[in-house]
Amino acid sequence: MQILIRNARIIDPGHPDGPGDVLIVDGRIAAVEAAGTLAADGAERQVVEAQGLWLTPGLIDLHVHFREPGQEYKETILTGSQAAAAGGFTAVCTMPNTDPVNDDPAITALILRQAAAAGLVRVYPVAAISKGLKGEQLCEFGELKAAGAVAVSDDGRPVMNGQLMRRALEYASGFALRVISHCEDLHLAESGAMNEGAVATRMGLSGIPNAAESVMVMRDIALAALTGVSVHIAHVSAAESVAAIRRAKADGINVTAETAPHYFTLTEAAVEGYDTHAKMNPPLRSEADRQAIRQGLADGTLDAIATDHAPHAVSEKEVEFDRAANGIIGLETSLPLGLKLVAEGVLTIETLIERMAIAPARILGLEAGVRVGLPADVTLIDPNKEFTVRAAAMQSKSRNTPFDGWTLKGKAVMTIMDGRIVYRDQG
Amino acid sequence: MPFDKKDILDIASLSVEDIQLILDTAESMREISERPIKKVPALRGKTVVLFFYEPSTRTRLSFDLAAKRLSADSVAISADMSSLVKGETLLDTARNIEAMRPDVVVLRHAYSGAPQFLAGRLKASVINAGDGTHAHPSQALLDMLTVRRKKGTLQGLKIAIVGDIAHSRVARSNCVGFTKMGAQVVMAGPPTMIPKGIETLGATVAPSIEDAMSDADVIMMLRIQKERLKKFSMSTEREYARHFGLNRQRVALARQDVVIMHPGPINRGVEIAPDVADGPHSIILDQVTNGVAVRMALLYLVLGGGRHADTD
């Protein structure tokens, strides 16, 4: 099986940007040449004319919830993979808060089996730090790693116990597993439903202060310094967290961080009218926080954009705001919202691809790029394609997006994973 | 001036003219409760469902009497007998209520925004009888009526609202309402009970409760809930009474003709000293009386006030 992509603009951060032809043979990139030099010889060579399109390394999402096993009514590994491929992603990291929790090698193996059966994107399971996400006992990191886990996290719940977090960092380093931290002080967050501030006060919703996140970011930075082990901070939402991470990096502490498209796109104002599609944890913050997130992405304080794709059924969102489930789906809107940052001059296209593909790969200890010998995981983007987001038409099994009805410009039109076309835009 | 609101969800969505009309209508409703036969046929044949997801005696009784004095048929459902206990969602409950064709649903709910949720899904009018810590519009309207009757106007008055602002829907709705009507609202309480950004509702936050009360025309005390101890919002009730409670010395800081209000039920000896609650400045029971009149006005107005009673 060979695919020849002709005349695309190749955007591979750190490497020359320009038009070129790319030949894919048996799941690997076999040739990258100047535009118009590779010929479509032989019937087995499928040719993709990509004039006007951008060819980038396949996007990688460090943070998704695919809900399988246990909550297949929200999403399955198959439907999640379909959503990922449609969003231009070739790999995702699935969080362990499934039911049962991915705290056992058998669950990790099940996830990988289902992912292989779906065969659309690479699924990298993130296993739990503690048994049942309860914060009481370390999971078997060695066994989980052997079963295929790439990282550990208690995502969805914070590791409140500082000693457990310290030991998790140390223990994980012995197995070369990344530790991903959901930073939230549960006592400070209490039963909050949205960002603390004037909007919450007006609406009578209990607020979650920025400090509920930033104090834990600061703790984890201190623990990374103490142990010498790197920590990855999930879904950063607050300006104080960005500042703390920036300072830590300047001090040479080994910390990486991600934010999500909703934090650089929306603010707490989206909650007005008790819109449960604007309810997530951490919550949408103020405009000052949104600007800090954008600045953090621009200067590299925030390494990666991850979606925190969190599917929920309609019945879990069409309820009183306080009772509504946290989170939104994000795989099919992440790249277009990232391209909006490029259009607004916040990021260059190279930086966006760095944040959505190169850095996530680096954090996972992988290499991503459009270069000879690398796995053929690539995304073709039409930067000029205008489209209207239609929740009802999404690949994800769930519909919980605050971006329904938005008109966005630029999207993935073809996703190639392991040398196979796993998504082709039909519009 | 026509009243065109289908629902009464909060004070913020009412105009100055709406509020004036409600208060004027309530004023004329007051007289009905003083008659030997306390009933007029204005809402005969209308059905009012009182949906109380949260315990309440006073507000429920007040709405119930208001409906009955206007000859509407009222039926009350409380939290313990409702299907919420059986796990039915508010959406399904709404659909079931709708199927029984009520004209008005009066909703008390522990979660902010629940009345908006229901209003968007019901043809019937929804009147918010208190939702979470968001709004309690009928309480604010009865408070405004009570003050207007005592002071003749709301314009230019200094209203001190004191206590647990953070957890008070009454404080929020009164702040929006009195400010809208030209009064100046000053809030005070322990810093743990002053929520961030409250000044965006139009209030100023006083540095001390003495500052708030000084030269006040109206002092409104809020109920202190014992559960707040567990949330670290306060220390003991004893200390609260000494530092933040209303006593005679503090009343003396206010204007001589100050009126003392409380949405009830009161904790005697905690946020308000018994002699103040029962003293000459207290208009706490006038509030209760006016509550029925205001709720009669709300039911009457959302049902068209006889003007377009047959529409919808």
XYZ file of C-alpha atoms in Angstrom:
739
model
C 0.000 0.000 0.000
C 1.481 3.306 -1.092
C 0.104 6.807 -0.807
C 1.587 9.751 -2.653
C 0.620 13.176 -1.379
C 1.470 15.787 -3.954
C 2.007 19.495 -3.704
C 1.140 19.997 -0.060
C 2.688 22.723 2.035
C 4.675 20.652 4.545
C 4.625 22.139 8.016
C 6.981 20.187 10.249
C 8.157 22.508 13.027
C 11.947 22.785 13.151
C 12.238 21.723 9.532
C 11.968 23.657 6.266
C 8.449 24.828 5.479
C 7.400 24.589 1.869
C 5.617 22.713 -0.877
C 6.548 19.104 -1.308
C 5.576 15.585 -2.227
C 5.409 12.856 0.381
C 5.460 9.143 -0.361
C 4.124 6.698 2.182
C 5.038 3.038 1.888
C 3.981 0.282 4.299
C 3.099 2.602 7.158
C 6.249 4.682 6.978
C 7.248 7.875 5.272
C 9.407 6.660 2.406
C 10.227 9.902 0.664
C 9.870 13.637 1.111
C 10.825 15.555 -2.008
C 10.356 18.900 -3.688
C 6.881 19.449 -5.084
C 6.271 17.805 -8.410
C 9.244 15.449 -8.267
C 7.562 12.226 -7.170
C 5.660 10.469 -9.914
C 2.449 8.543 -9.624
C 3.917 5.406 -11.134
C 2.161 2.145 -10.682
C -1.478 1.409 -10.017
C -0.919 0.521 -6.347
C 0.158 4.073 -5.579
C -2.827 6.073 -4.377
C -2.358 9.734 -5.242
C -3.690 12.571 -3.098
C -3.589 15.944 -4.815
C -2.963 18.373 -1.976
C -2.516 21.699 -3.714
C -3.543 24.410 -1.211
C -3.507 22.006 1.727
C -1.145 21.808 4.669
C 0.522 18.537 5.577
C 1.492 18.256 9.229
C 2.592 15.532 11.604
C -0.455 13.690 12.923
C -1.999 15.544 15.837
C -1.689 13.964 19.273
C -4.165 14.573 22.083
C -2.660 13.965 25.515
C -5.992 13.986 27.296
C -9.234 12.260 26.295
C -11.947 10.267 28.025
C -13.250 7.428 25.863
C -15.494 6.002 28.631
C -14.828 2.379 27.756
C -15.054 0.193 29.734
C -18.157 1.014 31.714
C -19.840 4.067 30.231
C -20.238 3.050 26.627
C -23.466 5.063 26.396
C -21.290 8.205 26.404
C -18.500 7.059 24.100
C -16.688 3.927 23.075
C -13.120 3.474 22.002
C -14.477 3.094 18.465
C -16.610 6.268 18.428
C -13.908 8.184 20.279
C -11.368 7.013 17.693
C -13.704 8.130 14.909
C -14.012 11.560 16.512
C -10.247 11.760 16.926
C -9.550 10.829 13.311
C -12.147 13.353 12.128
C -10.400 16.013 14.172
C -7.035 15.289 12.541
C -5.641 13.265 15.431
C -3.584 10.143 14.892
C -3.000 9.396 18.574
C -4.735 9.995 21.890
C -4.049 9.330 25.559
C -7.074 7.871 27.320
C -7.587 8.814 30.950
C -8.072 6.052 33.513
C -11.372 7.108 35.118
C -13.350 4.396 33.382
C -15.555 1.902 35.189
C -13.738 -0.138 36.322
C -10.820 2.230 36.638
C -7.761 1.499 34.515
C -5.733 0.500 37.560
C -5.144 -3.072 36.435
C -3.114 -4.482 33.528
C -6.199 -6.389 32.338
C -8.055 -3.097 31.804
C -5.072 -1.579 30.018
C -4.969 -4.640 27.771
C -8.711 -4.393 27.106
C -8.372 -0.761 26.030
C -5.543 -1.632 23.659
C -7.518 -4.554 22.201
C -10.531 -2.342 21.527
C -8.283 0.349 20.058
C -6.671 -2.169 17.716
C -10.109 -3.412 16.681
C -11.166 0.162 15.893
C -7.871 0.639 14.065
C -8.262 4.360 13.475
C -5.862 6.113 15.843
C -3.116 5.093 18.213
C -4.521 4.824 21.720
C -2.061 5.311 24.543
C -3.668 4.268 27.828
C -2.947 6.353 30.882
C -3.282 4.173 33.966
C -4.270 5.242 37.446
C -1.790 6.436 40.059
C -3.807 4.954 42.910
C -6.077 1.932 43.113
C -9.614 2.976 42.211
C -8.428 6.630 42.063
C -8.942 6.607 45.806
C -5.595 8.099 46.769
C -4.778 5.273 49.150
C -2.536 2.736 47.448
C -0.119 2.932 44.517
C -1.058 0.918 41.452
C 1.289 -1.669 39.974
C 3.176 0.727 37.707
C 5.532 -1.950 36.424
C 2.724 -4.279 35.411
C 0.725 -1.431 33.887
C 3.737 -0.302 31.876
C 4.278 -3.833 30.659
C 0.633 -3.979 29.603
C 1.065 -0.834 27.519
C 0.358 2.169 29.743
C 2.379 5.267 28.791
C 1.672 7.389 31.847
C -0.152 7.432 35.155
C -2.704 9.904 36.470
C -5.662 9.991 38.830
C -7.313 12.413 36.391
C -10.828 13.385 37.296
C -9.657 13.342 40.875
C -6.601 15.108 42.257
C -3.933 13.369 44.304
C -4.700 15.270 47.499
C -2.055 13.474 49.548
C 1.326 15.119 48.952
C 3.255 12.094 50.105
C 1.415 9.863 47.628
C 2.248 12.320 44.837
C 5.904 12.373 45.816
C 6.103 8.596 45.889
C 4.185 8.295 42.625
C 6.762 10.520 40.913
C 9.648 8.520 42.316
C 8.082 5.116 41.682
C 6.976 6.039 38.149
C 10.453 7.242 37.213
C 11.782 3.742 37.823
C 9.475 2.427 35.082
C 9.903 5.406 32.728
C 6.225 6.307 33.114
C 5.060 9.912 32.864
C 3.015 11.326 35.743
C 0.119 13.562 34.733
C -1.420 15.647 37.485
C -5.000 16.884 37.735
C -4.343 19.873 39.979
C -7.249 20.662 42.249
C -7.458 21.271 45.966
C -10.785 19.633 46.706
C -11.278 21.617 49.901
C -10.794 24.940 48.142
C -12.956 23.837 45.227
C -15.544 22.548 47.684
C -18.790 21.978 45.803
C -18.123 24.733 43.278
C -19.953 24.699 39.967
C -18.114 27.459 38.090
C -15.339 30.028 38.387
C -15.455 32.124 41.536
C -16.208 35.770 40.856
C -18.889 38.262 39.937
C -20.667 36.001 37.433
C -20.962 33.167 39.958
C -22.111 35.572 42.641
C -24.791 37.049 40.372
C -26.007 33.644 39.291
C -25.948 32.198 42.778
C -23.554 29.419 41.835
C -20.792 28.431 44.200
C -17.388 29.389 42.888
C -14.101 27.582 42.428
C -11.189 29.986 42.978
C -8.098 29.978 40.750
C -6.133 29.033 43.857
C -7.865 25.631 43.983
C -5.772 24.843 40.911
C -2.651 26.949 41.395
C -1.801 25.785 44.925
C -1.660 22.227 43.633
C 0.366 23.266 40.580
C 2.818 24.870 42.977
C 2.878 21.763 45.155
C 3.586 19.524 42.193
C 6.341 21.837 40.990
C 7.898 21.635 44.449
C 7.649 17.842 44.347
C 9.190 17.731 40.861
C 12.064 19.795 42.243
C 12.352 17.578 45.306
C 12.364 14.306 43.383
C 14.042 15.436 40.191
C 11.231 13.696 38.317
C 9.268 15.529 35.671
C 5.568 16.145 36.145
C 2.994 17.001 33.488
C 0.223 19.393 34.554
C -3.144 18.649 32.962
C -5.757 21.166 31.718
C -4.286 24.433 33.026
C -6.979 27.110 33.359
C -5.697 29.798 35.717
C -3.273 32.687 35.215
C -1.528 31.906 38.510
C -0.806 28.359 37.304
C 0.715 29.688 34.086
C 2.909 32.070 36.101
C 4.016 29.290 38.445
C 4.920 26.975 35.559
C 6.792 29.763 33.770
C 8.821 30.440 36.911
C 9.505 26.727 37.449
C 10.770 26.312 33.900
C 13.032 29.332 34.300
C 14.371 27.700 37.463
C 15.172 24.558 35.496
C 12.523 22.392 37.126
C 11.290 19.579 34.924
C 7.635 20.408 34.365
C 5.427 20.314 31.283
C 1.845 21.468 30.917
C -1.187 21.396 28.684
C -4.268 23.552 28.321
C -7.512 22.942 26.454
C -9.117 24.865 23.585
C -12.018 26.007 25.777
C -9.643 27.780 28.134
C -8.123 29.876 25.345
C -11.465 30.412 23.601
C -14.176 30.913 26.230
C -14.622 32.625 29.583
C -16.994 32.210 32.497
C -19.417 34.479 30.617
C -20.420 31.371 28.622
C -22.148 30.058 31.754
C -24.776 32.850 31.600
C -28.227 31.386 31.240
C -27.065 28.326 33.189
C -25.660 26.736 30.026
C -24.445 23.338 31.192
C -22.297 23.017 28.060
C -20.078 25.616 29.702
C -19.656 23.526 32.832
C -16.330 21.792 33.205
C -13.620 21.146 35.773
C -11.494 23.186 36.032
C -14.099 25.806 35.184
C -13.984 28.427 32.445
C -12.186 31.382 33.979
C -12.042 35.151 33.569
C -10.879 37.092 30.519
C -7.557 37.813 32.296
C -7.027 34.069 32.706
C -7.926 33.435 29.076
C -5.318 35.995 28.019
C -2.731 34.408 30.334
C -3.424 30.990 28.779
C -2.948 32.422 25.285
C 0.290 34.093 26.373
C 1.447 30.839 27.978
C 0.817 28.957 24.731
C 2.641 31.605 22.724
C 5.777 31.671 24.877
C 5.934 27.910 25.441
C 5.090 27.916 29.142
C 2.209 25.682 28.118
C 3.735 22.932 25.998
C 0.659 21.307 24.582
C -2.978 21.722 23.615
C -5.055 18.763 24.785
C -8.824 18.551 24.529
C -9.921 16.909 27.791
C -12.556 15.381 25.481
C -15.261 14.458 28.001
C -18.379 12.964 26.431
C -21.626 12.947 28.408
C -25.149 11.906 27.470
C -27.819 14.552 26.925
C -29.586 13.435 30.089
C -26.466 14.288 32.096
C -26.347 17.826 30.742
C -30.058 18.685 30.466
C -30.461 19.077 34.220
C -30.032 21.776 36.860
C -26.578 23.395 36.513
C -25.353 22.107 39.876
C -26.298 18.556 38.945
C -24.856 18.635 35.424
C -21.811 16.546 34.565
C -18.498 18.340 34.075
C -16.844 18.489 30.692
C -17.289 18.863 26.958
C -16.275 16.957 23.855
C -13.383 18.550 22.028
C -11.711 16.306 19.470
C -13.598 17.639 16.462
C -13.210 21.322 17.308
C -9.685 21.449 18.734
C -7.764 22.030 15.502
C -10.209 24.657 14.132
C -10.076 26.535 17.462
C -6.277 26.284 17.360
C -6.290 27.675 13.819
C -8.391 30.547 15.155
C -5.447 31.375 17.436
C -3.255 31.462 14.350
C -5.739 33.706 12.519
C -5.801 36.011 15.544
C -2.022 36.249 15.556
C -1.542 34.556 18.927
C 0.433 31.622 17.498
C 2.219 30.973 14.243
C 1.073 27.850 12.416
C 4.416 26.237 13.264
C 3.850 26.896 16.964
C 0.328 25.523 16.790
C 1.590 22.270 15.259
C 4.355 22.193 17.849
C 1.676 22.423 20.594
C -0.650 19.874 19.000
C 1.766 17.265 17.674
C 5.472 17.707 18.359
C 5.336 18.579 22.065
C 2.738 15.914 22.896
C 4.961 13.343 21.177
C 8.009 14.575 23.072
C 6.140 14.392 26.381
C 5.300 10.764 25.549
C 8.888 10.035 24.550
C 7.992 9.668 20.892
C 9.064 11.401 17.725
C 6.606 13.089 15.408
C 7.358 14.659 12.065
C 7.079 14.463 8.315
C 10.458 12.891 7.655
C 11.746 9.766 5.983
C 11.660 6.729 8.237
C 9.060 8.014 10.688
C 5.674 6.308 11.044
C 3.244 7.648 8.471
C 0.972 9.520 10.880
C 0.076 12.753 9.130
C -2.777 15.207 8.878
C -3.894 17.179 5.838
C -5.468 20.505 6.724
C -7.512 22.789 4.497
C -6.772 26.183 6.082
C -9.465 27.950 4.099
C -12.375 25.606 4.578
C -15.163 27.418 6.393
C -17.675 25.252 8.166
C -20.372 25.419 10.800
C -19.975 23.193 13.844
C -22.946 20.830 14.057
C -23.025 18.853 17.266
C -25.620 16.490 15.811
C -23.309 15.583 12.925
C -20.243 14.804 15.007
C -18.498 11.450 15.065
C -18.464 11.388 18.844
C -21.334 9.550 20.453
C -22.047 12.589 22.608
C -23.217 16.080 21.746
C -21.996 18.149 24.664
C -20.158 20.996 22.973
C -20.520 24.722 23.619
C -19.371 25.383 20.052
C -22.496 24.082 18.308
C -23.417 26.556 15.588
C -20.044 28.322 15.544
C -18.575 29.068 12.143
C -14.886 28.225 12.056
C -12.240 28.347 9.369
C -9.788 25.547 8.710
C -10.053 21.866 9.488
C -8.539 18.460 8.897
C -9.622 17.051 5.545
C -7.619 13.839 5.695
C -6.011 11.883 8.484
C -3.468 9.169 7.770
C -2.439 6.821 10.554
C 0.128 4.063 10.138
C 0.055 4.660 6.425
C -3.713 4.237 6.101
C -6.342 6.872 5.372
C -8.468 6.792 8.535
C -10.500 9.896 7.831
C -11.479 11.763 4.713
C -13.641 14.879 4.845
C -16.890 14.325 2.973
C -18.043 17.953 3.016
C -48.977 49.849 31.055
C -49.251 46.173 30.119
C -47.419 43.441 32.001
C -46.018 41.038 29.432
C -43.835 38.680 31.441
C -44.724 35.021 31.198
C -42.464 34.142 34.115
C -41.097 35.803 37.240
C -37.593 34.370 37.499
C -35.575 37.104 39.155
C -35.597 40.834 39.822
C -32.919 41.573 37.234
C -35.340 40.733 34.405
C -38.015 43.130 35.703
C -38.013 46.790 34.661
C -38.620 49.679 37.035
C -42.107 49.965 35.505
C -42.746 46.241 36.035
C -41.790 46.561 39.692
C -43.961 49.631 40.153
C -46.906 47.872 38.565
C -46.425 44.805 40.775
C -46.206 46.932 43.916
C -49.254 49.018 42.914
C -51.225 45.873 42.142
C -50.175 44.365 45.481
C -51.297 47.515 47.212
C -54.807 46.978 45.893
C -54.658 43.272 46.744
C -53.922 44.029 50.384
C -57.471 45.084 51.031
C -58.875 41.669 50.026
C -57.092 40.018 52.960
C -58.785 42.464 55.347
C -62.324 41.533 54.273
C -64.546 39.167 56.234
C -64.870 37.079 53.070
C -61.265 36.944 51.849
C -61.882 35.853 48.292
C -62.373 37.383 44.865
C -63.120 35.442 41.668
C -60.277 36.912 39.588
C -58.484 33.610 38.892
C -61.416 31.243 39.037
C -60.704 28.151 36.959
C -56.941 28.661 36.977
C -54.621 26.021 38.385
C -51.549 26.883 40.422
C -49.063 24.141 41.249
C -46.824 24.873 44.201
C -43.698 22.866 43.603
C -41.480 22.944 46.655
C -38.305 20.942 46.187
C -36.900 22.507 49.328
C -38.584 22.771 52.720
C -40.477 26.007 53.236
C -43.448 26.802 55.409
C -43.925 30.523 55.107
C -43.395 31.063 51.390
C -45.497 28.064 50.467
C -48.344 29.075 52.751
C -48.122 32.617 51.438
C -48.405 31.526 47.779
C -51.135 29.058 48.683
C -53.227 31.716 50.423
C -52.580 34.141 47.583
C -53.907 31.637 45.038
C -56.937 30.764 47.139
C -57.871 34.388 47.804
C -57.983 34.885 44.040
C -60.107 31.719 43.649
C -57.445 29.760 41.778
C -57.169 26.048 42.503
C -53.835 25.391 44.144
C -52.098 22.157 44.837
C -48.844 21.803 46.692
C -46.154 19.195 46.094
C -43.262 19.060 48.509
C -39.824 17.538 48.246
C -40.548 14.514 50.371
C -43.604 13.501 48.328
C -42.227 14.498 44.937
C -40.722 12.119 42.440
C -37.306 13.669 42.959
C -36.960 11.241 45.814
C -37.689 8.469 43.345
C -34.939 9.694 41.032
C -37.025 11.470 38.396
C -35.207 14.311 36.670
C -36.517 17.859 36.730
C -37.022 17.582 32.979
C -39.283 14.547 33.301
C -41.100 16.124 36.207
C -41.647 19.223 34.075
C -43.082 17.162 31.238
C -45.458 15.429 33.628
C -46.619 18.680 35.176
C -47.115 20.148 31.725
C -49.284 17.195 30.757
C -51.696 18.152 33.555
C -52.117 21.650 32.105
C -51.441 23.932 35.039
C -51.521 27.690 34.501
C -48.789 28.628 36.944
C -45.987 26.644 38.503
C -44.484 28.171 41.622
C -41.075 26.608 42.111
C -38.825 26.487 45.144
C -35.599 24.653 44.390
C -32.238 24.134 46.076
C -30.333 24.660 42.822
C -29.769 28.058 41.261
C -31.237 28.348 37.787
C -33.849 25.597 38.188
C -36.763 28.024 37.517
C -35.086 29.185 34.275
C -34.697 25.554 33.314
C -38.387 24.906 33.902
C -39.570 28.170 32.323
C -37.861 27.321 29.062
C -39.716 24.025 28.882
C -43.207 24.818 30.165
C -46.095 26.660 28.568
C -47.298 27.485 32.067
C -45.963 30.557 33.811
C -43.155 29.881 36.255
C -42.786 31.944 39.409
C -39.516 31.502 41.237
C -40.187 31.030 44.946
C -36.469 30.907 45.702
C -33.710 29.054 43.815
C -30.454 28.094 45.476
C -28.471 31.194 46.275
C -29.621 32.947 43.108
C -32.907 34.790 43.514
C -36.051 35.145 45.559
C -38.011 37.739 43.625
C -41.310 37.555 45.527
C -39.428 38.155 48.782
C -37.640 41.196 47.352
C -40.919 42.566 46.007
C -42.681 42.149 49.341
C -39.710 43.808 51.029
C -39.906 46.724 48.617
C -43.656 47.012 49.177
C -43.181 46.980 52.945
C -40.525 49.691 52.835
C -42.486 51.789 50.336
C -45.525 51.673 52.622
C -43.429 52.827 55.574
C -41.281 55.408 53.824
C -43.523 56.524 50.969
C -40.737 55.967 48.456
C -37.663 53.837 47.838
C -35.737 56.633 46.128
C -32.650 57.763 48.040
C -33.028 55.409 51.000
C -30.008 53.750 52.579
C -30.631 50.025 52.944
C -28.209 48.002 55.057
C -28.229 44.254 54.386
C -26.248 42.408 57.024
C -25.200 38.797 57.470
C -24.462 35.796 55.247
C -24.642 37.546 51.874
C -22.812 34.677 50.158
C -25.584 32.162 50.769
C -28.514 34.557 50.522
C -30.819 34.728 47.526
C -32.825 37.295 49.493
C -29.797 39.597 49.716
C -29.139 39.283 45.986
C -32.705 39.960 44.892
C -33.124 42.837 47.331
C -29.855 44.352 46.245
C -30.891 44.320 42.590
C -34.431 45.490 43.376
C -33.760 48.338 45.790
C -30.882 49.591 43.639
C -33.106 49.557 40.579
C -35.686 51.639 42.455
C -33.167 54.308 43.396
C -32.127 53.220 46.879
C -28.538 52.802 48.018
C -27.689 49.302 49.230
C -24.816 48.731 51.645
C -23.822 45.228 52.663
C -21.856 44.003 55.633
C -20.974 40.833 57.453
C -17.962 38.693 58.280
C -15.576 38.709 55.280
C -16.151 34.949 54.934
C -19.768 35.717 54.041
C -19.182 38.449 51.454
C -18.997 36.863 48.002
C -16.547 38.030 45.336
C -17.923 40.615 42.947
C -21.085 41.379 44.907
C -20.604 45.054 44.080
C -21.506 44.239 40.467
C -25.068 43.811 41.729
C -25.066 47.487 42.673
C -24.180 47.254 46.355
C -21.265 48.739 48.212
C -19.579 46.641 50.872
C -19.084 48.462 54.171
C -15.877 47.927 56.148
C -17.870 47.179 59.286
C -21.451 46.531 60.222
C -21.450 49.791 62.176
C -20.568 51.622 58.953
C -23.357 49.841 57.134
C -25.917 50.677 59.786
C -24.958 54.259 60.392
C -27.722 56.577 59.110
C -29.545 53.634 57.551
C -33.246 53.975 56.742
C -33.660 50.229 56.592
C -31.706 47.439 58.271
C -32.286 43.989 56.880
C -30.800 41.127 58.862
C -30.203 37.734 57.236
C -30.706 34.371 58.813
C -27.581 32.583 59.989
C -27.591 28.882 59.284
C -25.847 26.585 61.686
C -24.447 24.515 58.804
C -22.091 27.427 58.110
C -20.010 26.437 61.124
C -18.941 23.303 59.328
C -17.919 25.329 56.264
C -15.651 27.550 58.379
C -17.660 30.673 57.516
C -18.029 31.563 61.165
C -16.932 30.557 64.610
C -19.560 30.357 67.347
C -23.085 31.745 67.363
C -22.152 33.589 70.516
C -19.359 35.453 68.795
C -21.553 36.078 65.763
C -24.219 37.679 67.943
C -21.671 39.946 69.626
C -19.862 41.089 66.498
C -22.432 40.877 63.736
C -25.823 40.660 65.420
C -28.336 43.473 65.608
C -28.852 44.862 69.094
C -30.181 48.102 70.537
C -26.780 49.815 70.491
C -26.423 49.177 66.781
C -29.994 50.214 66.028
C -29.104 53.576 67.621
C -26.502 54.153 64.871
C -29.225 54.232 62.252
C -31.714 56.986 61.541
C -34.312 57.499 64.223
C -37.095 56.248 61.994
C -35.136 53.161 60.865
C -37.142 50.048 60.112
C -35.804 46.575 60.922
C -36.516 43.709 58.533
C -35.777 40.008 58.385
C -36.905 37.462 55.774
C -37.434 34.891 58.490
C -37.390 32.552 60.133
C -35.339 34.426 62.719
C -32.730 33.023 65.089
C -33.491 35.003 68.206
C -30.325 35.977 69.969
C -28.066 35.156 67.022
C -28.427 37.638 64.150
C -31.053 39.676 65.968
C -31.644 40.376 69.641
C -35.176 39.430 70.790
C -35.977 42.943 72.018
C -35.051 44.356 68.602
C -37.045 41.732 66.721
C -40.098 42.593 68.783
C -39.270 46.291 69.235
C -40.877 49.400 67.787
C -38.675 49.552 64.681
C -39.409 45.985 63.631
C -41.648 45.521 60.585
C -40.970 41.796 60.298
C -44.647 40.831 60.549
C -45.677 43.536 58.058
C -43.363 41.753 55.630
C -45.322 38.555 56.116
C -48.673 40.279 55.608
C -47.443 42.036 52.475
C -46.079 38.742 51.207
C -49.553 37.444 50.521
C -50.519 40.650 48.703
C -47.387 40.613 46.516
C -47.903 36.962 45.605
C -51.547 37.671 44.734
C -50.301 40.452 42.465
C -47.748 38.159 40.799
C -50.287 35.394 40.143
C -52.791 37.923 38.859
C -50.311 39.659 36.558
C -48.678 36.586 35.011
C -52.143 35.237 34.276
C -52.905 38.355 32.299
C -54.646 40.278 35.017
C -57.964 39.650 33.258
C -56.485 41.456 30.237
C -55.555 38.493 28.067
C -56.669 35.690 30.285
C -57.486 33.368 27.414
C -54.232 33.536 25.487
C -51.746 30.678 25.599
